[in-house]
PDB file of C-alpha atoms in Angstrom:
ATOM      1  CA  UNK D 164     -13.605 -15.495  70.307  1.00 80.00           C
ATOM      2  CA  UNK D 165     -11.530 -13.586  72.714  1.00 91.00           C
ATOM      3  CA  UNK D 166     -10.826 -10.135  73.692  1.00 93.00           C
ATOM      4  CA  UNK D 167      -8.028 -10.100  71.329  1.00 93.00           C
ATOM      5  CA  UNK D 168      -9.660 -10.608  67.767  1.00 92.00           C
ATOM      6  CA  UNK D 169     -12.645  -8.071  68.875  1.00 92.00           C
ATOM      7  CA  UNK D 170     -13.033  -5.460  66.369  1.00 91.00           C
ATOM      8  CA  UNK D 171     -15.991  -2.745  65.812  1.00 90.00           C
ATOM      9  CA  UNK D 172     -18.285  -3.328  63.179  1.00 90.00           C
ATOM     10  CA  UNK D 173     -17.744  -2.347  59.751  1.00 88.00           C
ATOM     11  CA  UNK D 174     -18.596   1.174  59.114  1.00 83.00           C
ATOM     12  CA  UNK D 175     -18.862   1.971  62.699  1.00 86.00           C
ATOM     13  CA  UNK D 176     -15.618   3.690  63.092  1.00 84.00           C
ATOM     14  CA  UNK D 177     -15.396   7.226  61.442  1.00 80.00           C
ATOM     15  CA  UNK D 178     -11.938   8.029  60.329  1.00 75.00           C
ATOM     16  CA  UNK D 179     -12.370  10.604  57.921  1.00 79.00           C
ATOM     17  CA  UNK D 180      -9.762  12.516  59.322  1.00 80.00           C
ATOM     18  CA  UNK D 181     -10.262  16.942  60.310  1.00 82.00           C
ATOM     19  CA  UNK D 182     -12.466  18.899  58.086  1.00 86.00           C
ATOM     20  CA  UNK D 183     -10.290  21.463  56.476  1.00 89.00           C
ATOM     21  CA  UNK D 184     -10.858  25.286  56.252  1.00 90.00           C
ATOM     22  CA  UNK D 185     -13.369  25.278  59.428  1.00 91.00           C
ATOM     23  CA  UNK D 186     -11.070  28.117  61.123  1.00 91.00           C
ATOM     24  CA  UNK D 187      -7.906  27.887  63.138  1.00 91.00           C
ATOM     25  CA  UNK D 188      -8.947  26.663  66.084  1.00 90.00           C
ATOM     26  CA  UNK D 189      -9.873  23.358  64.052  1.00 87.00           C
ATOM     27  CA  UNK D 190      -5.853  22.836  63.477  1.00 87.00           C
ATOM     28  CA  UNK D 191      -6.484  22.947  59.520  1.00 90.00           C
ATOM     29  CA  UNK D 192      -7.769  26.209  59.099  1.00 89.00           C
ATOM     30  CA  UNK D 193      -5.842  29.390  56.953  1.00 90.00           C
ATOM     31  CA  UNK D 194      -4.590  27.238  53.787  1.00 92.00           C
ATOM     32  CA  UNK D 195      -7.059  24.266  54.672  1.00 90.00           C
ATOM     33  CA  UNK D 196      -3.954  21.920  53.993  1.00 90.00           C
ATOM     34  CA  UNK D 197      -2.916  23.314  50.651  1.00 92.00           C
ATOM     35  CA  UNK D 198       0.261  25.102  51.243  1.00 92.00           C
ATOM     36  CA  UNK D 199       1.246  28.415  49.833  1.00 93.00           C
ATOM     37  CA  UNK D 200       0.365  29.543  46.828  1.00 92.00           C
ATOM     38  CA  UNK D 201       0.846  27.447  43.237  1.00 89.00           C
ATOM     39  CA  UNK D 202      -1.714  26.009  41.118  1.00 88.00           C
ATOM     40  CA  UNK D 203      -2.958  23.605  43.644  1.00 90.00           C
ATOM     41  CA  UNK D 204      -3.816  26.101  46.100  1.00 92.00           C
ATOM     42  CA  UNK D 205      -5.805  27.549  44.419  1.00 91.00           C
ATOM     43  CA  UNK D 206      -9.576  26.886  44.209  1.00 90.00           C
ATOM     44  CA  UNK D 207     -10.744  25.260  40.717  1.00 91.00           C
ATOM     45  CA  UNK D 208      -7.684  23.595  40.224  1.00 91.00           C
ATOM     46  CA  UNK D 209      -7.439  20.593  37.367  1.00 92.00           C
ATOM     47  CA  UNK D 210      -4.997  19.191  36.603  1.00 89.00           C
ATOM     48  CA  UNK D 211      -4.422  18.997  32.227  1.00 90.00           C
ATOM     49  CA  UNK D 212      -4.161  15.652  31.183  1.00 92.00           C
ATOM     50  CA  UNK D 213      -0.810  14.158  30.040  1.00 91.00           C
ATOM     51  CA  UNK D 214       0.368  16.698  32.519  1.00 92.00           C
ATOM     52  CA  UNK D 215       3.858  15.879  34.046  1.00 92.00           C
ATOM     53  CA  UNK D 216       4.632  18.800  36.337  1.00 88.00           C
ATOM     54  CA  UNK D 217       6.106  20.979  33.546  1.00 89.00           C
ATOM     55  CA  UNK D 218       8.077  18.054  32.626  1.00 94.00           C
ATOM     56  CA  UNK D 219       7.723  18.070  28.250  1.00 95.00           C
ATOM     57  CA  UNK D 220       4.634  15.711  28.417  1.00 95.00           C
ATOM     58  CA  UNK D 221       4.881  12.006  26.501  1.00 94.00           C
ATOM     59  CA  UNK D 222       2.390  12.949  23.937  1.00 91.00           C
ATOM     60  CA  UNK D 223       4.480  16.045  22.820  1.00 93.00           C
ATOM     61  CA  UNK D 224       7.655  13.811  23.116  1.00 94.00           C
ATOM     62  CA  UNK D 225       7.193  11.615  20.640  1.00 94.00           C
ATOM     63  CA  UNK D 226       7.551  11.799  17.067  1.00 92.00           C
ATOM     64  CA  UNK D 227       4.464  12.482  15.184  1.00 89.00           C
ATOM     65  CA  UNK D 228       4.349  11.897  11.062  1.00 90.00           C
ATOM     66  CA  UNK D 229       2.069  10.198   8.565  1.00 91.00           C
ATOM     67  CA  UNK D 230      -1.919  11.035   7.658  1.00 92.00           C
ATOM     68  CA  UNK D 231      -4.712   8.722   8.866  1.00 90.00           C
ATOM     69  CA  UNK D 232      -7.342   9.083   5.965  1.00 93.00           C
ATOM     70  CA  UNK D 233     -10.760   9.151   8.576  1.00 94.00           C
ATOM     71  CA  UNK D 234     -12.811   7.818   5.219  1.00 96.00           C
ATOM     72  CA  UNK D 235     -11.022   4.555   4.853  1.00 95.00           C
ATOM     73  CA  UNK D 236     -12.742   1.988   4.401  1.00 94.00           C
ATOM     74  CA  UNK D 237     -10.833  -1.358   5.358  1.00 95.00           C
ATOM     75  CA  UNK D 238     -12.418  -4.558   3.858  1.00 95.00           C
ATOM     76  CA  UNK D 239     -11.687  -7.951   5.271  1.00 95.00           C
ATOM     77  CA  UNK D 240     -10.175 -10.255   2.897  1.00 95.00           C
ATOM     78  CA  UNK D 241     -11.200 -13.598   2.633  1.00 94.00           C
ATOM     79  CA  UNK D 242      -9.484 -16.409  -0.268  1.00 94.00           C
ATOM     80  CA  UNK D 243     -10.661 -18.513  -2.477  1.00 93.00           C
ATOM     81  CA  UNK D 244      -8.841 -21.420  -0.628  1.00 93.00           C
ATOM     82  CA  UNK D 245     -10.986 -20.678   2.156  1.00 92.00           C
ATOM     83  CA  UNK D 246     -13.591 -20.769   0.749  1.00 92.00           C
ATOM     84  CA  UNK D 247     -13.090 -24.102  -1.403  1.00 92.00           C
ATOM     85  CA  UNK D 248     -11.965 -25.321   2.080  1.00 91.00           C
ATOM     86  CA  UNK D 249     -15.911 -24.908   3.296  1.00 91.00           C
ATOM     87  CA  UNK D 250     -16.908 -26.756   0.645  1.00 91.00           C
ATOM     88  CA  UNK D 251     -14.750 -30.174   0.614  1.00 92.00           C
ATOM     89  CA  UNK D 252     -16.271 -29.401   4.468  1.00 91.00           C
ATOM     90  CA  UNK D 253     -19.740 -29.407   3.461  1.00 88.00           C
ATOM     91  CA  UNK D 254     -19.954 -26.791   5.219  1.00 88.00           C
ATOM     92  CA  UNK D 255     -21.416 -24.313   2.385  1.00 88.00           C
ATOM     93  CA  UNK D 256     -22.667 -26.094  -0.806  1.00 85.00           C
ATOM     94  CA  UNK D 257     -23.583 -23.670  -3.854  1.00 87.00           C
ATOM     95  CA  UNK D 258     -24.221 -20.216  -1.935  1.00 91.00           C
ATOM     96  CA  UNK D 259     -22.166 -18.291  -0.062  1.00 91.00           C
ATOM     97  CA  UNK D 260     -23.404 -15.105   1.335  1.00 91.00           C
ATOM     98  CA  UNK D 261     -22.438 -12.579   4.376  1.00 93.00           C
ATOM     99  CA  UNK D 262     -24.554 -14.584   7.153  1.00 92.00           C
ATOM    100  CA  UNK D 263     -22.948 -17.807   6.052  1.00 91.00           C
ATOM    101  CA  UNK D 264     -18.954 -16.337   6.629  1.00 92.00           C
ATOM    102  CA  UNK D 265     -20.557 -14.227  10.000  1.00 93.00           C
ATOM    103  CA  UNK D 266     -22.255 -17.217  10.924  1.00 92.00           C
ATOM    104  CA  UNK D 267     -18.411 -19.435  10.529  1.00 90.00           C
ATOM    105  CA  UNK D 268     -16.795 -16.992  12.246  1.00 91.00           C
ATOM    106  CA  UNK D 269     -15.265 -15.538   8.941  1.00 91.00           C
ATOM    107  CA  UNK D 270     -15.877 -12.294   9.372  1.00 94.00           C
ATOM    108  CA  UNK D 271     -17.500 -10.026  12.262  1.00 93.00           C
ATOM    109  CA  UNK D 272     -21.309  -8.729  11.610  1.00 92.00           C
ATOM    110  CA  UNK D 273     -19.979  -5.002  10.873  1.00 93.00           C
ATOM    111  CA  UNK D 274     -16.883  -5.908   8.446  1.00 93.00           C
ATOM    112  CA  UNK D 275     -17.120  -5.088   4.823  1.00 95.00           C
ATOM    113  CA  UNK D 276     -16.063  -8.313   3.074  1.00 95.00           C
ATOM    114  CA  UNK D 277     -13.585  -9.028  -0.237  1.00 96.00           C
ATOM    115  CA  UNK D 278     -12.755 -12.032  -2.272  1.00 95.00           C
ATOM    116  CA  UNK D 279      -9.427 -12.393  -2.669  1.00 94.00           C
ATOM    117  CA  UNK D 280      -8.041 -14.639  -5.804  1.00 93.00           C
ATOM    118  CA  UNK D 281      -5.394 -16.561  -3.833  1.00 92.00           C
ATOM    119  CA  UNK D 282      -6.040 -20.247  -4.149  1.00 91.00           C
ATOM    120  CA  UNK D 283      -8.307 -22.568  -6.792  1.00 91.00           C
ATOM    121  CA  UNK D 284     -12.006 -22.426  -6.605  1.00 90.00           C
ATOM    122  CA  UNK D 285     -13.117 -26.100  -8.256  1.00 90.00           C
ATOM    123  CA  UNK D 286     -17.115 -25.570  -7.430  1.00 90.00           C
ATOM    124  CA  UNK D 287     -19.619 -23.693  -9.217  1.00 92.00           C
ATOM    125  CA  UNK D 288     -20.619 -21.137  -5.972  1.00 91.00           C
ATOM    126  CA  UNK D 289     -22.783 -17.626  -6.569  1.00 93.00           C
ATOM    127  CA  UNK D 290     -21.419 -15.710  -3.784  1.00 93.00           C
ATOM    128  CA  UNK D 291     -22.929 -12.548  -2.552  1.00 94.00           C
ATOM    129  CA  UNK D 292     -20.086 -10.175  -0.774  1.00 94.00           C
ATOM    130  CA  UNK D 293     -19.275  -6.042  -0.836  1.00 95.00           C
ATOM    131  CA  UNK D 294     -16.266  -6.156  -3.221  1.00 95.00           C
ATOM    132  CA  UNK D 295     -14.311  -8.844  -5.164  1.00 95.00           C
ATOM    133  CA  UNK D 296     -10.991  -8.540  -6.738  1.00 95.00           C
ATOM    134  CA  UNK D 297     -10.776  -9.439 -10.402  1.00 95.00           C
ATOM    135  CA  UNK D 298      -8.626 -12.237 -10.363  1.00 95.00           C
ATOM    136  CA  UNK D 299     -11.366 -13.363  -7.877  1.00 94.00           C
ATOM    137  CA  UNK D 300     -14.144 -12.458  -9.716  1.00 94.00           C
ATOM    138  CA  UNK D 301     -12.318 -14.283 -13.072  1.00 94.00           C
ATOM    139  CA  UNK D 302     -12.003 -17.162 -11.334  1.00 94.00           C
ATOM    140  CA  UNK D 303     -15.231 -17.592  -9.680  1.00 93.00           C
ATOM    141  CA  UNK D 304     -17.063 -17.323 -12.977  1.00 93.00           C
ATOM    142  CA  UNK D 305     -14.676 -19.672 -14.642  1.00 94.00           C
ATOM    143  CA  UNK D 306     -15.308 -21.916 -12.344  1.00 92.00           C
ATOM    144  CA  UNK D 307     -19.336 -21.514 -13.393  1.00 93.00           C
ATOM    145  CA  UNK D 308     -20.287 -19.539 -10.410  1.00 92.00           C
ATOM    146  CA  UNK D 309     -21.400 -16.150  -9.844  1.00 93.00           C
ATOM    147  CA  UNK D 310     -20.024 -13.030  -7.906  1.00 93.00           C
ATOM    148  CA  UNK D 311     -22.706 -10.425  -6.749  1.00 92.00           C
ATOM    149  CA  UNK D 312     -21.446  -7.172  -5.147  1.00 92.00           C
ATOM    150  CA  UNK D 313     -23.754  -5.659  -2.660  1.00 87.00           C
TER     151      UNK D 313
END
């Protein structure tokens, strides 16, 4: 340690700067900093958001068009591939139900599930799911399964 590195503790040193609008003799009295006149002079100023100085803001900018239906429901889809896939696995043997796929990382805990006909089921499986397509739903039962919709 010398006299050159020495430095005050941290914290000790105030440097807040003057305290505005205390009266002209503080040197940042009168408009306390804040120019003449304009929005931010003014006292309960905010700013809008997306505001861009009068600029047109981004938001109004851009093109706006379509309809976003708030009561869709969006299911995730899930083959019959896949699951024939879990069972030359072992992974599921005759029942296949929404824990099982959450639990294989399938699907999250919240998703509404379908069975989608893509593939070729070979085993007999009663599965347990929100929706099924028919092809899906054909081909599960011919293959001597089941397909329960919650």
């Amino acid at each position: 340690m010398g006299l050159h590195n020495l430095q005050p503790a941290e914290g000790s040193v105030n440097r807040d700067g003057k305290r505005l609008g205390r009266g002209q003799g503080s040197g940042k009295g009168g408009t306390a900093a804040r120019g003449h006149k304009g929005a931010k002079s003014r006292s309960g100023y905010s700013k809008k958001i997306g505001f861009e100085g009068g600029q047109m803001p981004l938001q109004r900018r851009v093109p706006k068009f379509g309809f976003t239906n708030i009561n869709r429901k969006d299911y995730q889809g899930i083959n019959l591939e896949k699951l024939q896939e879990l069972v030359d696995s072992k992974i599921i043997t005759n029942e296949v139900s929404l824990d099982i796929l959450i639990e294989n990382g399938l699907v999250g805990k919240n998703d509404l599930v379908k069975i989608l006909g893509n593939g070729e089921l070979k085993s007999p499986l009663k599965i347990s799911v929100h929706k099924f397509t028919v092809s899906a739903k054909a081909a599960i039962e011919a293959a001597g399964g089941e397909a329960i919709s919650l």
